[in-house]
mmCIF file of C-alpha atoms in Angstrom:
data_model
loop_
_atom_site.group_PDB
_atom_site.id
_atom_site.type_symbol
_atom_site.label_atom_id
_atom_site.label_comp_id
_atom_site.label_asym_id
_atom_site.label_seq_id
_atom_site.Cartn_x
_atom_site.Cartn_y
_atom_site.Cartn_z
ATOM 1 C CA MET A 1 -10.267 19.155 -7.031
ATOM 2 C CA SER A 2 -12.947 21.283 -6.257
ATOM 3 C CA LYS A 3 -13.338 21.586 -2.423
ATOM 4 C CA THR A 4 -17.321 21.068 -2.871
ATOM 5 C CA MET A 5 -16.844 17.731 -3.895
ATOM 6 C CA ARG A 6 -18.692 15.162 -2.182
ATOM 7 C CA THR A 7 -15.831 12.174 -1.689
ATOM 8 C CA HIS A 8 -12.483 11.648 -3.218
ATOM 9 C CA VAL A 9 -12.954 8.120 -3.486
ATOM 10 C CA MET A 10 -13.763 7.388 -7.099
ATOM 11 C CA PRO A 11 -16.093 4.213 -6.421
ATOM 12 C CA GLU A 12 -18.412 6.498 -4.616
ATOM 13 C CA MET A 13 -18.507 9.022 -7.360
ATOM 14 C CA THR A 14 -21.174 9.416 -10.289
ATOM 15 C CA TRP A 15 -19.362 9.303 -13.539
ATOM 16 C CA PRO A 16 -20.039 13.106 -14.208
ATOM 17 C CA GLU A 17 -18.553 13.722 -10.610
ATOM 18 C CA TYR A 18 -15.467 11.848 -11.771
ATOM 19 C CA ALA A 19 -15.369 13.633 -14.814
ATOM 20 C CA GLU A 20 -15.465 17.012 -13.479
ATOM 21 C CA ALA A 21 -12.777 15.766 -10.726
ATOM 22 C CA LEU A 22 -10.061 14.829 -13.893
ATOM 23 C CA LYS A 23 -10.366 18.425 -14.871
ATOM 24 C CA SER A 24 -7.978 19.598 -12.395
ATOM 25 C CA ASN A 25 -5.293 16.956 -13.339
ATOM 26 C CA PRO A 26 -5.378 15.390 -9.908
ATOM 27 C CA VAL A 27 -3.178 12.761 -8.538
ATOM 28 C CA VAL A 28 -4.950 9.472 -8.880
ATOM 29 C CA PHE A 29 -3.957 6.664 -6.254
ATOM 30 C CA ILE A 30 -4.268 3.084 -6.709
ATOM 31 C CA PRO A 31 -4.293 1.345 -3.587
ATOM 32 C CA THR A 32 -2.730 -2.462 -3.723
ATOM 33 C CA GLY A 33 -2.514 -5.018 -1.230
ATOM 34 C CA ALA A 34 -3.477 -8.452 -0.783
ATOM 35 C CA LEU A 35 -5.776 -11.067 0.516
ATOM 36 C CA GLU A 36 -4.218 -12.917 3.127
ATOM 37 C CA GLN A 37 -4.131 -14.424 6.763
ATOM 38 C CA HIS A 38 -3.129 -11.934 9.438
ATOM 39 C CA GLY A 39 -3.232 -13.687 12.446
ATOM 40 C CA PRO A 40 -6.644 -14.639 14.701
ATOM 41 C CA HIS A 41 -6.999 -11.111 15.358
ATOM 42 C CA LEU A 42 -6.841 -8.851 11.938
ATOM 43 C CA PRO A 43 -8.903 -9.045 8.923
ATOM 44 C CA MET A 44 -7.547 -10.718 5.762
ATOM 45 C CA GLY A 45 -8.054 -7.740 3.686
ATOM 46 C CA LEU A 46 -5.732 -5.706 5.973
ATOM 47 C CA ASP A 47 -2.907 -5.363 3.024
ATOM 48 C CA TYR A 48 -5.570 -3.438 0.955
ATOM 49 C CA LEU A 49 -7.815 -1.721 3.692
ATOM 50 C CA VAL A 50 -4.574 0.330 5.152
ATOM 51 C CA PRO A 51 -3.185 1.632 1.926
ATOM 52 C CA SER A 52 -6.714 2.702 0.685
ATOM 53 C CA ALA A 53 -7.502 4.600 4.285
ATOM 54 C CA ILE A 54 -3.955 6.107 3.452
ATOM 55 C CA ALA A 55 -4.644 7.089 0.079
ATOM 56 C CA LYS A 56 -7.685 8.715 1.441
ATOM 57 C CA ASP A 57 -6.279 10.814 3.734
ATOM 58 C CA VAL A 58 -3.650 11.826 1.147
ATOM 59 C CA ALA A 59 -6.019 12.567 -1.491
ATOM 60 C CA GLU A 60 -8.181 14.892 0.672
ATOM 61 C CA ALA A 61 -4.714 16.702 1.480
ATOM 62 C CA VAL A 62 -3.492 17.094 -2.011
ATOM 63 C CA GLY A 63 -7.006 17.045 -4.068
ATOM 64 C CA GLY A 64 -6.645 13.947 -5.295
ATOM 65 C CA VAL A 65 -8.791 10.961 -6.508
ATOM 66 C CA VAL A 66 -8.739 7.354 -4.712
ATOM 67 C CA ALA A 67 -9.373 4.700 -7.538
ATOM 68 C CA ALA A 68 -10.798 1.002 -6.158
ATOM 69 C CA PRO A 69 -8.224 -0.864 -4.672
ATOM 70 C CA VAL A 70 -6.374 -3.920 -6.356
ATOM 71 C CA THR A 71 -7.579 -6.422 -3.302
ATOM 72 C CA TYR A 72 -5.352 -9.249 -4.393
ATOM 73 C CA GLY A 73 -1.656 -9.509 -4.823
ATOM 74 C CA TYR A 74 1.339 -11.621 -5.074
ATOM 75 C CA LYS A 75 0.928 -15.027 -3.259
ATOM 76 C CA SER A 76 1.865 -15.175 0.228
ATOM 77 C CA MET A 77 5.414 -16.195 0.965
ATOM 78 C CA THR A 78 6.390 -18.129 4.172
ATOM 79 C CA ARG A 79 9.015 -16.124 5.641
ATOM 80 C CA SER A 80 7.053 -12.644 5.034
ATOM 81 C CA ALA A 81 3.650 -13.698 5.119
ATOM 82 C CA GLY A 82 3.014 -17.045 6.525
ATOM 83 C CA GLY A 83 2.620 -18.969 3.341
ATOM 84 C CA PRO A 84 0.193 -21.230 1.720
ATOM 85 C CA PHE A 85 -0.476 -23.003 4.871
ATOM 86 C CA PHE A 86 -3.635 -20.832 6.155
ATOM 87 C CA PRO A 87 -7.119 -20.865 4.551
ATOM 88 C CA GLY A 88 -7.899 -17.373 3.019
ATOM 89 C CA SER A 89 -4.331 -16.632 1.704
ATOM 90 C CA THR A 90 -5.260 -16.073 -2.192
ATOM 91 C CA GLY A 91 -2.262 -14.966 -4.131
ATOM 92 C CA LEU A 92 -2.031 -14.046 -7.987
ATOM 93 C CA ASP A 93 1.034 -15.086 -10.033
ATOM 94 C CA GLY A 94 3.176 -12.139 -10.628
ATOM 95 C CA GLN A 95 2.625 -11.834 -14.427
ATOM 96 C CA THR A 96 -1.319 -11.384 -13.479
ATOM 97 C CA LEU A 97 -0.706 -8.705 -10.831
ATOM 98 C CA SER A 98 1.473 -6.802 -13.195
ATOM 99 C CA SER A 99 -1.061 -7.014 -16.283
ATOM 100 C CA ILE A 100 -3.648 -5.724 -13.899
ATOM 101 C CA ILE A 101 -1.708 -2.876 -12.968
ATOM 102 C CA ARG A 102 -0.708 -2.299 -16.623
ATOM 103 C CA ASP A 103 -4.395 -2.323 -17.663
ATOM 104 C CA ILE A 104 -5.594 0.070 -14.914
ATOM 105 C CA ILE A 105 -3.014 2.571 -15.533
ATOM 106 C CA ARG A 106 -4.157 2.339 -19.314
ATOM 107 C CA GLU A 107 -7.677 2.947 -18.197
ATOM 108 C CA LEU A 108 -6.879 5.509 -15.967
ATOM 109 C CA VAL A 109 -4.864 7.491 -18.881
ATOM 110 C CA ARG A 110 -8.059 6.778 -21.199
ATOM 111 C CA HIS A 111 -10.185 8.615 -18.792
ATOM 112 C CA GLY A 112 -7.704 11.769 -18.664
ATOM 113 C CA ALA A 113 -5.561 10.837 -15.368
ATOM 114 C CA ARG A 114 -1.906 11.645 -15.891
ATOM 115 C CA ARG A 115 -0.681 11.800 -12.605
ATOM 116 C CA ILE A 116 -0.810 8.212 -10.875
ATOM 117 C CA CYS A 117 0.528 6.896 -7.542
ATOM 118 C CA VAL A 118 0.363 3.390 -6.682
ATOM 119 C CA LEU A 119 0.244 3.048 -3.006
ATOM 120 C CA ASP A 120 0.798 -0.537 -1.635
ATOM 121 C CA GLY A 121 0.714 -2.319 1.332
ATOM 122 C CA ASN A 122 1.621 -5.775 0.605
ATOM 123 C CA TYR A 123 5.581 -6.896 1.164
ATOM 124 C CA GLU A 124 5.527 -9.213 -1.823
ATOM 125 C CA ASN A 125 4.047 -6.873 -4.390
ATOM 126 C CA LEU A 126 6.482 -4.239 -5.173
ATOM 127 C CA TRP A 127 8.671 -5.884 -8.259
ATOM 128 C CA PHE A 128 5.413 -7.115 -10.006
ATOM 129 C CA LEU A 129 3.930 -3.608 -9.442
ATOM 130 C CA ASN A 130 7.275 -2.125 -10.863
ATOM 131 C CA GLU A 131 6.747 -4.403 -13.827
ATOM 132 C CA GLY A 132 3.190 -3.548 -14.524
ATOM 133 C CA ILE A 133 3.813 0.338 -14.540
ATOM 134 C CA ASP A 134 6.804 -0.132 -16.620
ATOM 135 C CA LEU A 135 4.771 -1.947 -19.249
ATOM 136 C CA ALA A 136 2.087 0.778 -19.135
ATOM 137 C CA MET A 137 4.325 3.472 -19.508
ATOM 138 C CA ARG A 138 5.698 1.926 -22.626
ATOM 139 C CA GLU A 139 2.228 2.223 -24.144
ATOM 140 C CA VAL A 140 1.008 5.636 -22.546
ATOM 141 C CA GLY A 141 3.972 7.516 -21.277
ATOM 142 C CA ASP A 142 4.171 9.858 -24.531
ATOM 143 C CA LYS A 143 1.057 11.308 -23.137
ATOM 144 C CA GLY A 144 2.669 13.010 -20.507
ATOM 145 C CA VAL A 145 1.836 10.295 -17.795
ATOM 146 C CA ARG A 146 3.892 10.224 -14.476
ATOM 147 C CA VAL A 147 3.513 7.774 -12.137
ATOM 148 C CA MET A 148 5.039 6.887 -8.826
ATOM 149 C CA CYS A 149 4.924 3.848 -6.474
ATOM 150 C CA LEU A 150 5.754 3.300 -2.821
ATOM 151 C CA GLN A 151 5.273 0.894 -0.033
ATOM 152 C CA HIS A 152 3.706 2.888 2.996
ATOM 153 C CA TRP A 153 6.062 1.440 5.668
ATOM 154 C CA GLU A 154 9.287 3.213 3.889
ATOM 155 C CA PHE A 155 8.364 6.570 4.955
ATOM 156 C CA LEU A 156 8.605 5.654 8.707
ATOM 157 C CA THR A 157 10.796 7.807 10.514
ATOM 158 C CA GLU A 158 13.471 7.072 13.169
ATOM 159 C CA GLU A 159 11.536 9.300 15.393
ATOM 160 C CA THR A 160 7.978 7.374 14.761
ATOM 161 C CA LEU A 161 9.751 3.906 14.796
ATOM 162 C CA GLY A 162 11.179 5.111 18.351
ATOM 163 C CA GLN A 163 8.062 5.872 19.583
ATOM 164 C CA VAL A 164 6.388 2.556 18.442
ATOM 165 C CA PHE A 165 8.638 0.340 19.061
ATOM 166 C CA PRO A 166 10.747 1.551 22.691
ATOM 167 C CA ASP A 167 12.748 -1.649 22.853
ATOM 168 C CA GLY A 168 13.590 -1.537 19.081
ATOM 169 C CA TYR A 169 12.055 -2.127 15.845
ATOM 170 C CA PRO A 170 12.462 -5.783 14.706
ATOM 171 C CA GLY A 171 12.208 -4.869 11.174
ATOM 172 C CA ILE A 172 9.193 -5.043 8.489
ATOM 173 C CA GLU A 173 10.470 -8.708 7.595
ATOM 174 C CA LEU A 174 8.759 -9.714 10.858
ATOM 175 C CA GLU A 175 5.974 -7.268 11.175
ATOM 176 C CA HIS A 176 3.296 -8.905 9.759
ATOM 177 C CA ALA A 177 0.147 -9.128 11.777
ATOM 178 C CA ALA A 178 2.340 -7.306 14.332
ATOM 179 C CA VAL A 179 2.612 -3.910 15.884
ATOM 180 C CA LEU A 180 2.611 -1.796 13.008
ATOM 181 C CA GLU A 181 -0.198 -3.180 11.131
ATOM 182 C CA THR A 182 -2.615 -4.015 14.229
ATOM 183 C CA SER A 183 -1.969 -0.466 15.351
ATOM 184 C CA LEU A 184 -2.829 0.884 12.019
ATOM 185 C CA MET A 185 -6.129 -1.208 11.981
ATOM 186 C CA MET A 186 -6.951 -0.150 15.255
ATOM 187 C CA HIS A 187 -6.722 3.519 14.169
ATOM 188 C CA TYR A 188 -8.535 3.148 10.776
ATOM 189 C CA ARG A 189 -10.823 0.341 11.644
ATOM 190 C CA PRO A 190 -11.325 -0.697 14.965
ATOM 191 C CA ASP A 191 -14.253 -2.695 14.205
ATOM 192 C CA LEU A 192 -12.171 -5.124 12.496
ATOM 193 C CA VAL A 193 -9.420 -5.869 14.927
ATOM 194 C CA LEU A 194 -10.300 -8.546 17.592
ATOM 195 C CA PHE A 195 -7.585 -7.704 20.072
ATOM 196 C CA ASP A 196 -8.460 -10.047 22.588
ATOM 197 C CA LYS A 197 -7.238 -12.676 20.397
ATOM 198 C CA VAL A 198 -3.876 -11.129 19.748
ATOM 199 C CA PRO A 199 -1.342 -13.781 20.338
ATOM 200 C CA ASP A 200 1.798 -13.074 22.221
ATOM 201 C CA ASN A 201 4.351 -15.393 20.253
ATOM 202 C CA ALA A 202 8.033 -15.338 20.027
ATOM 203 C CA PRO A 203 9.555 -14.133 16.621
ATOM 204 C CA ALA A 204 9.277 -16.450 13.752
ATOM 205 C CA ASP A 205 12.486 -18.402 13.705
ATOM 206 C CA ALA A 206 13.313 -19.012 9.854
ATOM 207 C CA PRO A 207 16.952 -18.888 7.628
ATOM 208 C CA CYS A 208 17.771 -16.276 5.446
ATOM 209 C CA TYR A 209 16.720 -18.456 2.072
ATOM 210 C CA ASP A 210 13.483 -19.987 0.532
ATOM 211 C CA THR A 211 12.448 -23.625 0.084
ATOM 212 C CA TRP A 212 10.065 -25.335 -2.016
ATOM 213 C CA PRO A 213 7.929 -26.915 -1.082
ATOM 214 C CA PRO A 214 7.711 -24.362 1.963
ATOM 215 C CA ARG A 215 8.188 -25.210 5.610
ATOM 216 C CA ARG A 216 5.101 -25.131 7.942
ATOM 217 C CA GLU A 217 7.628 -24.938 11.092
ATOM 218 C CA TRP A 218 9.072 -21.562 9.685
ATOM 219 C CA VAL A 219 5.909 -19.702 10.653
ATOM 220 C CA ALA A 220 3.833 -19.473 13.961
ATOM 221 C CA LYS A 221 0.713 -21.739 13.867
ATOM 222 C CA GLU A 222 -1.361 -18.257 14.617
ATOM 223 C CA GLY A 223 0.048 -16.888 11.733
ATOM 224 C CA SER A 224 1.925 -13.681 13.064
ATOM 225 C CA LEU A 225 5.583 -13.768 12.906
ATOM 226 C CA ILE A 226 6.104 -11.654 16.306
ATOM 227 C CA SER A 227 3.790 -10.396 19.116
ATOM 228 C CA ALA A 228 1.404 -7.930 18.531
ATOM 229 C CA LYS A 229 0.841 -7.055 22.188
ATOM 230 C CA GLY A 230 2.117 -3.496 21.929
ATOM 231 C CA ALA A 231 -0.121 -2.473 19.588
ATOM 232 C CA SER A 232 -2.464 0.584 20.341
ATOM 233 C CA PRO A 233 -4.484 2.829 18.361
ATOM 234 C CA GLU A 234 -2.400 5.936 19.578
ATOM 235 C CA LYS A 235 0.595 4.274 17.829
ATOM 236 C CA GLY A 236 -1.779 3.791 14.864
ATOM 237 C CA ALA A 237 -2.691 7.552 14.940
ATOM 238 C CA LEU A 238 0.881 8.449 15.445
ATOM 239 C CA ILE A 239 1.972 6.307 12.329
ATOM 240 C CA ALA A 240 -1.397 7.614 10.201
ATOM 241 C CA SER A 241 -0.170 11.332 10.993
ATOM 242 C CA GLN A 242 3.272 10.888 9.792
ATOM 243 C CA TYR A 243 2.163 9.243 6.868
ATOM 244 C CA LEU A 244 -0.171 11.795 5.926
ATOM 245 C CA ARG A 245 2.592 14.525 6.207
ATOM 246 C CA ASP A 246 5.396 12.649 4.564
ATOM 247 C CA ILE A 247 3.537 10.817 2.011
ATOM 248 C CA SER A 248 1.595 14.239 0.724
ATOM 249 C CA ALA A 249 4.872 15.868 0.891
ATOM 250 C CA ALA A 250 6.440 13.270 -1.574
ATOM 251 C CA VAL A 251 3.343 13.440 -3.645
ATOM 252 C CA LYS A 252 3.407 17.167 -4.009
ATOM 253 C CA HIS A 253 7.106 17.069 -4.836
ATOM 254 C CA GLU A 254 6.936 14.666 -7.534
ATOM 255 C CA PHE A 255 3.530 15.977 -9.134
ATOM 256 C CA TYR A 256 3.391 19.473 -8.696
ATOM 257 C CA GLU A 257 6.976 20.957 -7.592
ATOM 258 C CA LEU A 258 8.665 19.132 -10.312
ATOM 259 C CA GLY A 259 6.288 20.486 -13.041
#
C-alpha cells in the first residue's frame, strides 16, 4: 500500500481509496470476535475490539488493509466465557458464523483481494472460522487466494508470559476478562476500562466437561474467571509490542516469503 494512504482501515476509506489499495495485492485482515460479558470492568465488545486494534498495528507494518470486524461470534460457553447467564452475551450458531466468514471472503475476493488473514479474539470461534474459510476456498481457491487464520494469544511467548504472570500463567481457559484482556484494553482503549470495578475473585472451579443445561455455579457471579488485579497498561503495551513483532513476521512469511 502506498505510504500516502490516509488510513489502513477499509470502513474508513472511500471506495476509490480501497480500489487503489488493492492494486498492490495487500493482505486484507478480517478481525473476528464476539459480543459477550467481560466482567464488570470491561466492555462486551472486547473480543472484536482487541483483534481490530492488533490487525491495525500489523496492517500498518506490512502494508495491509483491515476489513470491518465480525462483531458477533459463537455462543458463550460456561467454562470459558461465562455462558448464557449474563445479559449482553449474544451468540451465533456455529453454522451462521461459518457462513458469515465464507461470504466475507467471497466478497473480498470479488473485490480483488488474494491474501486474507482472519485474526480472531474469541476462544470459541476457531473451528467455525476454519469451516467458513474451507467453504470459501472450495469456491475461490482456484483464483490464487491464500488465507491464514490465527488467534492472537497463540503468539504469546514464554518470555512475555513470564513478565505478565510472574507467579505463573493460569492458562487461556481462565483468562476470560482477566489479566491478559484487561491489560490489552488498558493499552488500546483505556477509556473503556473501569479498573476500579475489577473483581478480585478466585479462579473458576469447573470440571473438565460441559453439561446442558449449563451450570451457573461454574462461573463467578462477576463474570470474570480469575482475578484481573494484576493487569496494567504497561503489560498491555508489552503484549501488543510482541504481537506486532511476531504476528507481522508470520504474515510476511506466509504471504510474501513463500511467494
